[in-house]
Amino acid sequence: MNSLPSISSVAFLIADPTRAAMLLALLDGRARPAGELAYAAGITAQTASAHLSKMLEGGLLLCEKEGRHRYYRLAGPHVAQALESLAVIRPSIRRKPLSRLAKDLHMARCCYDHLAGQLGVAVTQALVLRGFLVPAEEKRYDVTSAGARWFEAMGIDMPALKPTRRGIARQCLDWTERSHHLAGPLGVQFMATLCASGWLRRSKSSRLIRVTPQGWAGFKEQLGIDSQSVACSSPT
């Protein structure tokens, strides 16, 4: 069976700058109303509606109804993974200096439902260095017995995690750092636990993640990383 027509149609949907902006606004895994997505893309609500319909038909989005309101979200982690992978491909062109928000997003952000950016990569590298995670085939991470004990001590119920076909831990290529961060069920629960413990705070309006003073102290104690070392570890 020829898969080229499917690839080309999905590529066409993502290639439009307006639709790409709306998709990127949904990368934190949350559902958002059409008006908010229209604002993110800088278009009218009527124009946004047409774009959303195309992406729904193309399988990129799902729509949830709450009363008279409709909320849109990515169709699943596979869409988020595709977007992040495409974002890694960057042409060699001169770029304007990053804005304050862009720099903050590079430092720490949501990648659909797990931690990404400089912090996400640094944390993952520290987990590998300490022998808690071991890179495996098919872009997986194996969790060692020491790692399972560490995650349990952090407040994660490891036996309760339901593995996907790639297990409970997956390598996700970070589009700004061009290195891997932790994804999969363990990555999702890890970020949720860090937020619940007060180490991280999610922005209500974007994918931005803020690290609290308590969080930096915890990362330093548990993994030996701080804000300065995280920022310096980013590739140019």
PDB file of N, CA and C in Angstrom, residues 84-173:
ATOM      1  N   GLU A  84       8.020  17.848  17.271  1.00  0.00           N
ATOM      2  CA  GLU A  84       9.330  18.081  17.874  1.00  0.00           C
ATOM      3  C   GLU A  84      10.450  17.603  16.957  1.00  0.00           C
ATOM      4  N   SER A  85      10.236  16.455  16.300  1.00  0.00           N
ATOM      5  CA  SER A  85      11.264  15.924  15.404  1.00  0.00           C
ATOM      6  C   SER A  85      11.465  16.839  14.204  1.00  0.00           C
ATOM      7  N   LEU A  86      10.387  17.374  13.656  1.00  0.00           N
ATOM      8  CA  LEU A  86      10.498  18.289  12.520  1.00  0.00           C
ATOM      9  C   LEU A  86      11.202  19.578  12.922  1.00  0.00           C
ATOM     10  N   ALA A  87      10.957  20.020  14.164  1.00  0.00           N
ATOM     11  CA  ALA A  87      11.553  21.277  14.616  1.00  0.00           C
ATOM     12  C   ALA A  87      13.062  21.179  14.757  1.00  0.00           C
ATOM     13  N   VAL A  88      13.592  19.945  14.878  1.00  0.00           N
ATOM     14  CA  VAL A  88      15.038  19.764  14.996  1.00  0.00           C
ATOM     15  C   VAL A  88      15.742  20.125  13.690  1.00  0.00           C
ATOM     16  N   ILE A  89      15.026  19.950  12.550  1.00  0.00           N
ATOM     17  CA  ILE A  89      15.613  20.232  11.244  1.00  0.00           C
ATOM     18  C   ILE A  89      15.625  21.741  11.038  1.00  0.00           C
ATOM     19  N   ARG A  90      16.811  22.326  11.098  1.00  0.00           N
ATOM     20  CA  ARG A  90      16.912  23.777  11.012  1.00  0.00           C
ATOM     21  C   ARG A  90      17.869  24.189   9.903  1.00  0.00           C
ATOM     22  N   PRO A  91      17.459  25.101   9.027  1.00  0.00           N
ATOM     23  CA  PRO A  91      18.379  25.580   7.993  1.00  0.00           C
ATOM     24  C   PRO A  91      19.454  26.473   8.602  1.00  0.00           C
ATOM     25  N   SER A  92      20.594  26.529   7.954  1.00  0.00           N
ATOM     26  CA  SER A  92      21.698  27.362   8.445  1.00  0.00           C
ATOM     27  C   SER A  92      21.522  28.797   7.945  1.00  0.00           C
ATOM     28  N   ILE A  93      20.771  29.563   8.712  1.00  0.00           N
ATOM     29  CA  ILE A  93      20.530  30.953   8.356  1.00  0.00           C
ATOM     30  C   ILE A  93      20.776  31.833   9.568  1.00  0.00           C
ATOM     31  N   ARG A  94      21.016  33.114   9.319  1.00  0.00           N
ATOM     32  CA  ARG A  94      21.191  34.060  10.429  1.00  0.00           C
ATOM     33  C   ARG A  94      19.852  34.273  11.119  1.00  0.00           C
ATOM     34  N   ARG A  95      19.880  34.303  12.437  1.00  0.00           N
ATOM     35  CA  ARG A  95      18.647  34.471  13.200  1.00  0.00           C
ATOM     36  C   ARG A  95      18.755  35.686  14.111  1.00  0.00           C
ATOM     37  N   LYS A  96      17.602  36.266  14.409  1.00  0.00           N
ATOM     38  CA  LYS A  96      17.550  37.378  15.334  1.00  0.00           C
ATOM     39  C   LYS A  96      17.826  36.860  16.749  1.00  0.00           C
ATOM     40  N   PRO A  97      18.357  37.729  17.620  1.00  0.00           N
ATOM     41  CA  PRO A  97      18.558  37.310  19.005  1.00  0.00           C
ATOM     42  C   PRO A  97      17.235  36.854  19.629  1.00  0.00           C
ATOM     43  N   LEU A  98      17.324  35.842  20.499  1.00  0.00           N
ATOM     44  CA  LEU A  98      16.119  35.305  21.114  1.00  0.00           C
ATOM     45  C   LEU A  98      15.488  36.316  22.057  1.00  0.00           C
ATOM     46  N   SER A  99      14.163  36.326  22.088  1.00  0.00           N
ATOM     47  CA  SER A  99      13.435  37.156  23.038  1.00  0.00           C
ATOM     48  C   SER A  99      13.553  36.547  24.433  1.00  0.00           C
ATOM     49  N   ARG A 100      13.106  37.295  25.444  1.00  0.00           N
ATOM     50  CA  ARG A 100      13.146  36.786  26.810  1.00  0.00           C
ATOM     51  C   ARG A 100      12.305  35.523  26.951  1.00  0.00           C
ATOM     52  N   LEU A 101      11.114  35.524  26.339  1.00  0.00           N
ATOM     53  CA  LEU A 101      10.246  34.354  26.409  1.00  0.00           C
ATOM     54  C   LEU A 101      10.885  33.161  25.706  1.00  0.00           C
ATOM     55  N   ALA A 102      11.497  33.412  24.544  1.00  0.00           N
ATOM     56  CA  ALA A 102      12.133  32.318  23.813  1.00  0.00           C
ATOM     57  C   ALA A 102      13.263  31.707  24.622  1.00  0.00           C
ATOM     58  N   LYS A 103      14.048  32.552  25.293  1.00  0.00           N
ATOM     59  CA  LYS A 103      15.133  32.053  26.131  1.00  0.00           C
ATOM     60  C   LYS A 103      14.585  31.218  27.286  1.00  0.00           C
ATOM     61  N   ASP A 104      13.488  31.688  27.876  1.00  0.00           N
ATOM     62  CA  ASP A 104      12.877  30.945  28.978  1.00  0.00           C
ATOM     63  C   ASP A 104      12.338  29.598  28.501  1.00  0.00           C
ATOM     64  N   LEU A 105      11.767  29.573  27.289  1.00  0.00           N
ATOM     65  CA  LEU A 105      11.257  28.320  26.734  1.00  0.00           C
ATOM     66  C   LEU A 105      12.404  27.355  26.430  1.00  0.00           C
ATOM     67  N   HIS A 106      13.542  27.888  26.029  1.00  0.00           N
ATOM     68  CA  HIS A 106      14.712  27.042  25.804  1.00  0.00           C
ATOM     69  C   HIS A 106      15.186  26.438  27.125  1.00  0.00           C
ATOM     70  N   MET A 107      15.061  27.193  28.208  1.00  0.00           N
ATOM     71  CA  MET A 107      15.499  26.703  29.505  1.00  0.00           C
ATOM     72  C   MET A 107      14.619  25.552  29.998  1.00  0.00           C
ATOM     73  N   ALA A 108      13.319  25.741  30.002  1.00  0.00           N
ATOM     74  CA  ALA A 108      12.423  24.689  30.502  1.00  0.00           C
ATOM     75  C   ALA A 108      11.019  24.904  29.932  1.00  0.00           C
ATOM     76  N   ARG A 109      10.459  23.835  29.383  1.00  0.00           N
ATOM     77  CA  ARG A 109       9.121  23.897  28.798  1.00  0.00           C
ATOM     78  C   ARG A 109       8.504  22.506  28.805  1.00  0.00           C
ATOM     79  N   CYS A 110       7.216  22.456  28.495  1.00  0.00           N
ATOM     80  CA  CYS A 110       6.531  21.187  28.310  1.00  0.00           C
ATOM     81  C   CYS A 110       6.740  20.704  26.886  1.00  0.00           C
ATOM     82  N   CYS A 111       7.022  19.430  26.728  1.00  0.00           N
ATOM     83  CA  CYS A 111       6.985  18.779  25.415  1.00  0.00           C
ATOM     84  C   CYS A 111       5.793  17.833  25.480  1.00  0.00           C
ATOM     85  N   TYR A 112       4.630  18.344  25.083  1.00  0.00           N
ATOM     86  CA  TYR A 112       3.345  17.654  25.213  1.00  0.00           C
ATOM     87  C   TYR A 112       3.011  17.446  26.692  1.00  0.00           C
ATOM     88  N   ASP A 113       3.603  16.451  27.347  1.00  0.00           N
ATOM     89  CA  ASP A 113       3.250  16.180  28.736  1.00  0.00           C
ATOM     90  C   ASP A 113       4.448  15.794  29.587  1.00  0.00           C
ATOM     91  N   HIS A 114       5.650  16.127  29.104  1.00  0.00           N
ATOM     92  CA  HIS A 114       6.849  15.835  29.886  1.00  0.00           C
ATOM     93  C   HIS A 114       7.826  17.010  29.780  1.00  0.00           C
ATOM     94  N   LEU A 115       8.875  16.975  30.595  1.00  0.00           N
ATOM     95  CA  LEU A 115       9.797  18.100  30.720  1.00  0.00           C
ATOM     96  C   LEU A 115      10.810  18.123  29.579  1.00  0.00           C
ATOM     97  N   ALA A 116      10.992  19.312  28.973  1.00  0.00           N
ATOM     98  CA  ALA A 116      11.917  19.475  27.854  1.00  0.00           C
ATOM     99  C   ALA A 116      12.766  20.729  28.059  1.00  0.00           C
ATOM    100  N   GLY A 117      13.571  21.043  27.056  1.00  0.00           N
ATOM    101  CA  GLY A 117      14.445  22.201  27.121  1.00  0.00           C
ATOM    102  C   GLY A 117      15.766  21.854  27.783  1.00  0.00           C
ATOM    103  N   GLN A 118      16.558  22.880  28.081  1.00  0.00           N
ATOM    104  CA  GLN A 118      17.860  22.674  28.705  1.00  0.00           C
ATOM    105  C   GLN A 118      17.733  21.882  30.001  1.00  0.00           C
ATOM    106  N   LEU A 119      16.701  22.203  30.795  1.00  0.00           N
ATOM    107  CA  LEU A 119      16.523  21.504  32.069  1.00  0.00           C
ATOM    108  C   LEU A 119      16.166  20.039  31.842  1.00  0.00           C
ATOM    109  N   GLY A 120      15.247  19.781  30.905  1.00  0.00           N
ATOM    110  CA  GLY A 120      14.850  18.408  30.640  1.00  0.00           C
ATOM    111  C   GLY A 120      16.012  17.547  30.190  1.00  0.00           C
ATOM    112  N   VAL A 121      16.862  18.102  29.332  1.00  0.00           N
ATOM    113  CA  VAL A 121      18.032  17.367  28.856  1.00  0.00           C
ATOM    114  C   VAL A 121      19.038  17.165  29.979  1.00  0.00           C
ATOM    115  N   ALA A 122      19.289  18.213  30.762  1.00  0.00           N
ATOM    116  CA  ALA A 122      20.267  18.118  31.853  1.00  0.00           C
ATOM    117  C   ALA A 122      19.835  17.101  32.903  1.00  0.00           C
ATOM    118  N   VAL A 123      18.559  17.098  33.241  1.00  0.00           N
ATOM    119  CA  VAL A 123      18.035  16.135  34.214  1.00  0.00           C
ATOM    120  C   VAL A 123      18.194  14.715  33.681  1.00  0.00           C
ATOM    121  N   THR A 124      17.854  14.512  32.421  1.00  0.00           N
ATOM    122  CA  THR A 124      17.960  13.181  31.824  1.00  0.00           C
ATOM    123  C   THR A 124      19.407  12.711  31.780  1.00  0.00           C
ATOM    124  N   GLN A 125      20.305  13.603  31.406  1.00  0.00           N
ATOM    125  CA  GLN A 125      21.724  13.233  31.371  1.00  0.00           C
ATOM    126  C   GLN A 125      22.244  12.883  32.763  1.00  0.00           C
ATOM    127  N   ALA A 126      21.758  13.596  33.773  1.00  0.00           N
ATOM    128  CA  ALA A 126      22.176  13.304  35.146  1.00  0.00           C
ATOM    129  C   ALA A 126      21.641  11.941  35.595  1.00  0.00           C
ATOM    130  N   LEU A 127      20.425  11.611  35.175  1.00  0.00           N
ATOM    131  CA  LEU A 127      19.845  10.307  35.521  1.00  0.00           C
ATOM    132  C   LEU A 127      20.627   9.171  34.866  1.00  0.00           C
ATOM    133  N   VAL A 128      21.087   9.398  33.642  1.00  0.00           N
ATOM    134  CA  VAL A 128      21.902   8.394  32.950  1.00  0.00           C
ATOM    135  C   VAL A 128      23.273   8.281  33.616  1.00  0.00           C
ATOM    136  N   LEU A 129      23.877   9.427  33.940  1.00  0.00           N
ATOM    137  CA  LEU A 129      25.202   9.449  34.558  1.00  0.00           C
ATOM    138  C   LEU A 129      25.213   8.706  35.893  1.00  0.00           C
ATOM    139  N   ARG A 130      24.125   8.815  36.638  1.00  0.00           N
ATOM    140  CA  ARG A 130      24.035   8.153  37.940  1.00  0.00           C
ATOM    141  C   ARG A 130      23.585   6.700  37.833  1.00  0.00           C
ATOM    142  N   GLY A 131      23.350   6.234  36.629  1.00  0.00           N
ATOM    143  CA  GLY A 131      22.978   4.838  36.448  1.00  0.00           C
ATOM    144  C   GLY A 131      21.535   4.546  36.753  1.00  0.00           C
ATOM    145  N   PHE A 132      20.683   5.579  36.791  1.00  0.00           N
ATOM    146  CA  PHE A 132      19.255   5.368  37.034  1.00  0.00           C
ATOM    147  C   PHE A 132      18.522   4.997  35.740  1.00  0.00           C
ATOM    148  N   LEU A 133      19.000   5.543  34.619  1.00  0.00           N
ATOM    149  CA  LEU A 133      18.457   5.225  33.298  1.00  0.00           C
ATOM    150  C   LEU A 133      19.595   4.728  32.408  1.00  0.00           C
ATOM    151  N   VAL A 134      19.276   3.787  31.536  1.00  0.00           N
ATOM    152  CA  VAL A 134      20.257   3.269  30.581  1.00  0.00           C
ATOM    153  C   VAL A 134      19.650   3.339  29.181  1.00  0.00           C
ATOM    154  N   PRO A 135      20.287   4.081  28.245  1.00  0.00           N
ATOM    155  CA  PRO A 135      19.766   4.118  26.868  1.00  0.00           C
ATOM    156  C   PRO A 135      19.704   2.705  26.276  1.00  0.00           C
ATOM    157  N   ALA A 136      18.568   2.401  25.625  1.00  0.00           N
ATOM    158  CA  ALA A 136      18.366   1.076  25.057  1.00  0.00           C
ATOM    159  C   ALA A 136      17.945   1.193  23.599  1.00  0.00           C
ATOM    160  N   GLU A 137      17.685   0.059  22.963  1.00  0.00           N
ATOM    161  CA  GLU A 137      17.291   0.052  21.563  1.00  0.00           C
ATOM    162  C   GLU A 137      15.911   0.664  21.367  1.00  0.00           C
ATOM    163  N   GLU A 138      15.644   1.056  20.129  1.00  0.00           N
ATOM    164  CA  GLU A 138      14.348   1.619  19.737  1.00  0.00           C
ATOM    165  C   GLU A 138      13.992   2.862  20.550  1.00  0.00           C
ATOM    166  N   LYS A 139      15.010   3.662  20.847  1.00  0.00           N
ATOM    167  CA  LYS A 139      14.833   4.942  21.544  1.00  0.00           C
ATOM    168  C   LYS A 139      14.121   4.771  22.893  1.00  0.00           C
ATOM    169  N   ARG A 140      14.506   3.719  23.610  1.00  0.00           N
ATOM    170  CA  ARG A 140      13.953   3.501  24.939  1.00  0.00           C
ATOM    171  C   ARG A 140      15.009   3.823  25.997  1.00  0.00           C
ATOM    172  N   TYR A 141      14.537   3.977  27.229  1.00  0.00           N
ATOM    173  CA  TYR A 141      15.410   3.982  28.396  1.00  0.00           C
ATOM    174  C   TYR A 141      15.004   2.807  29.274  1.00  0.00           C
ATOM    175  N   ASP A 142      15.978   2.024  29.706  1.00  0.00           N
ATOM    176  CA  ASP A 142      15.726   1.006  30.716  1.00  0.00           C
ATOM    177  C   ASP A 142      15.949   1.638  32.082  1.00  0.00           C
ATOM    178  N   VAL A 143      15.039   1.372  33.002  1.00  0.00           N
ATOM    179  CA  VAL A 143      15.161   1.881  34.364  1.00  0.00           C
ATOM    180  C   VAL A 143      15.851   0.814  35.203  1.00  0.00           C
ATOM    181  N   THR A 144      16.979   1.155  35.792  1.00  0.00           N
ATOM    182  CA  THR A 144      17.712   0.195  36.622  1.00  0.00           C
ATOM    183  C   THR A 144      17.023   0.037  37.974  1.00  0.00           C
ATOM    184  N   SER A 145      17.455  -0.953  38.733  1.00  0.00           N
ATOM    185  CA  SER A 145      16.878  -1.151  40.067  1.00  0.00           C
ATOM    186  C   SER A 145      17.163   0.053  40.950  1.00  0.00           C
ATOM    187  N   ALA A 146      18.368   0.626  40.809  1.00  0.00           N
ATOM    188  CA  ALA A 146      18.697   1.836  41.576  1.00  0.00           C
ATOM    189  C   ALA A 146      17.821   2.997  41.122  1.00  0.00           C
ATOM    190  N   GLY A 147      17.567   3.067  39.828  1.00  0.00           N
ATOM    191  CA  GLY A 147      16.705   4.116  39.305  1.00  0.00           C
ATOM    192  C   GLY A 147      15.279   3.985  39.800  1.00  0.00           C
ATOM    193  N   ALA A 148      14.777   2.750  39.844  1.00  0.00           N
ATOM    194  CA  ALA A 148      13.414   2.524  40.333  1.00  0.00           C
ATOM    195  C   ALA A 148      13.290   2.979  41.787  1.00  0.00           C
ATOM    196  N   ARG A 149      14.321   2.683  42.584  1.00  0.00           N
ATOM    197  CA  ARG A 149      14.292   3.115  43.991  1.00  0.00           C
ATOM    198  C   ARG A 149      14.328   4.638  44.093  1.00  0.00           C
ATOM    199  N   TRP A 150      15.117   5.270  43.215  1.00  0.00           N
ATOM    200  CA  TRP A 150      15.220   6.730  43.256  1.00  0.00           C
ATOM    201  C   TRP A 150      13.894   7.378  42.872  1.00  0.00           C
ATOM    202  N   PHE A 151      13.276   6.906  41.810  1.00  0.00           N
ATOM    203  CA  PHE A 151      12.000   7.481  41.386  1.00  0.00           C
ATOM    204  C   PHE A 151      10.919   7.228  42.445  1.00  0.00           C
ATOM    205  N   GLU A 152      10.963   6.063  43.081  1.00  0.00           N
ATOM    206  CA  GLU A 152      10.010   5.782  44.166  1.00  0.00           C
ATOM    207  C   GLU A 152      10.214   6.770  45.307  1.00  0.00           C
ATOM    208  N   ALA A 153      11.482   7.056  45.648  1.00  0.00           N
ATOM    209  CA  ALA A 153      11.777   8.013  46.713  1.00  0.00           C
ATOM    210  C   ALA A 153      11.310   9.420  46.346  1.00  0.00           C
ATOM    211  N   MET A 154      11.261   9.713  45.057  1.00  0.00           N
ATOM    212  CA  MET A 154      10.782  11.011  44.601  1.00  0.00           C
ATOM    213  C   MET A 154       9.257  11.107  44.633  1.00  0.00           C
ATOM    214  N   GLY A 155       8.594   9.971  44.879  1.00  0.00           N
ATOM    215  CA  GLY A 155       7.139   9.993  45.006  1.00  0.00           C
ATOM    216  C   GLY A 155       6.385   9.358  43.867  1.00  0.00           C
ATOM    217  N   ILE A 156       7.077   8.617  42.998  1.00  0.00           N
ATOM    218  CA  ILE A 156       6.435   7.987  41.848  1.00  0.00           C
ATOM    219  C   ILE A 156       6.157   6.516  42.158  1.00  0.00           C
ATOM    220  N   ASP A 157       4.921   6.090  41.945  1.00  0.00           N
ATOM    221  CA  ASP A 157       4.535   4.697  42.137  1.00  0.00           C
ATOM    222  C   ASP A 157       4.929   3.925  40.881  1.00  0.00           C
ATOM    223  N   MET A 158       6.121   3.375  40.861  1.00  0.00           N
ATOM    224  CA  MET A 158       6.648   2.725  39.667  1.00  0.00           C
ATOM    225  C   MET A 158       5.797   1.542  39.199  1.00  0.00           C
ATOM    226  N   PRO A 159       5.351   0.640  40.088  1.00  0.00           N
ATOM    227  CA  PRO A 159       4.541  -0.489  39.617  1.00  0.00           C
ATOM    228  C   PRO A 159       3.215  -0.063  38.972  1.00  0.00           C
ATOM    229  N   ALA A 160       2.763   1.157  39.295  1.00  0.00           N
ATOM    230  CA  ALA A 160       1.478   1.605  38.757  1.00  0.00           C
ATOM    231  C   ALA A 160       1.587   2.150  37.338  1.00  0.00           C
ATOM    232  N   LEU A 161       2.816   2.395  36.874  1.00  0.00           N
ATOM    233  CA  LEU A 161       2.994   2.936  35.534  1.00  0.00           C
ATOM    234  C   LEU A 161       2.644   1.883  34.485  1.00  0.00           C
ATOM    235  N   LYS A 162       1.844   2.271  33.506  1.00  0.00           N
ATOM    236  CA  LYS A 162       1.447   1.343  32.452  1.00  0.00           C
ATOM    237  C   LYS A 162       2.344   1.556  31.237  1.00  0.00           C
ATOM    238  N   PRO A 163       3.144   0.563  30.893  1.00  0.00           N
ATOM    239  CA  PRO A 163       4.070   0.718  29.769  1.00  0.00           C
ATOM    240  C   PRO A 163       3.353   0.770  28.424  1.00  0.00           C
ATOM    241  N   THR A 164       3.930   1.518  27.503  1.00  0.00           N
ATOM    242  CA  THR A 164       3.468   1.517  26.122  1.00  0.00           C
ATOM    243  C   THR A 164       4.278   0.461  25.379  1.00  0.00           C
ATOM    244  N   ARG A 165       4.153   0.417  24.053  1.00  0.00           N
ATOM    245  CA  ARG A 165       4.932  -0.559  23.289  1.00  0.00           C
ATOM    246  C   ARG A 165       6.427  -0.264  23.376  1.00  0.00           C
ATOM    247  N   ARG A 166       6.796   0.942  23.827  1.00  0.00           N
ATOM    248  CA  ARG A 166       8.199   1.290  24.030  1.00  0.00           C
ATOM    249  C   ARG A 166       8.589   1.239  25.497  1.00  0.00           C
ATOM    250  N   GLY A 167       7.796   0.592  26.309  1.00  0.00           N
ATOM    251  CA  GLY A 167       8.103   0.503  27.724  1.00  0.00           C
ATOM    252  C   GLY A 167       7.614   1.716  28.485  1.00  0.00           C
ATOM    253  N   ILE A 168       8.190   1.961  29.664  1.00  0.00           N
ATOM    254  CA  ILE A 168       7.722   3.074  30.486  1.00  0.00           C
ATOM    255  C   ILE A 168       8.563   4.331  30.304  1.00  0.00           C
ATOM    256  N   ALA A 169       9.719   4.213  29.637  1.00  0.00           N
ATOM    257  CA  ALA A 169      10.599   5.373  29.473  1.00  0.00           C
ATOM    258  C   ALA A 169      11.096   5.431  28.033  1.00  0.00           C
ATOM    259  N   ARG A 170      10.991   6.606  27.431  1.00  0.00           N
ATOM    260  CA  ARG A 170      11.346   6.767  26.026  1.00  0.00           C
ATOM    261  C   ARG A 170      12.286   7.955  25.850  1.00  0.00           C
ATOM    262  N   GLN A 171      13.176   7.861  24.859  1.00  0.00           N
ATOM    263  CA  GLN A 171      14.050   8.976  24.507  1.00  0.00           C
ATOM    264  C   GLN A 171      13.314   9.881  23.517  1.00  0.00           C
ATOM    265  N   CYS A 172      13.183  11.140  23.853  1.00  0.00           N
ATOM    266  CA  CYS A 172      12.532  12.118  22.984  1.00  0.00           C
ATOM    267  C   CYS A 172      13.571  13.165  22.576  1.00  0.00           C
ATOM    268  N   LEU A 173      13.744  13.364  21.271  1.00  0.00           N
ATOM    269  CA  LEU A 173      14.749  14.303  20.793  1.00  0.00           C
ATOM    270  C   LEU A 173      14.282  15.740  21.005  1.00  0.00           C
TER     271      LEU A 173
END
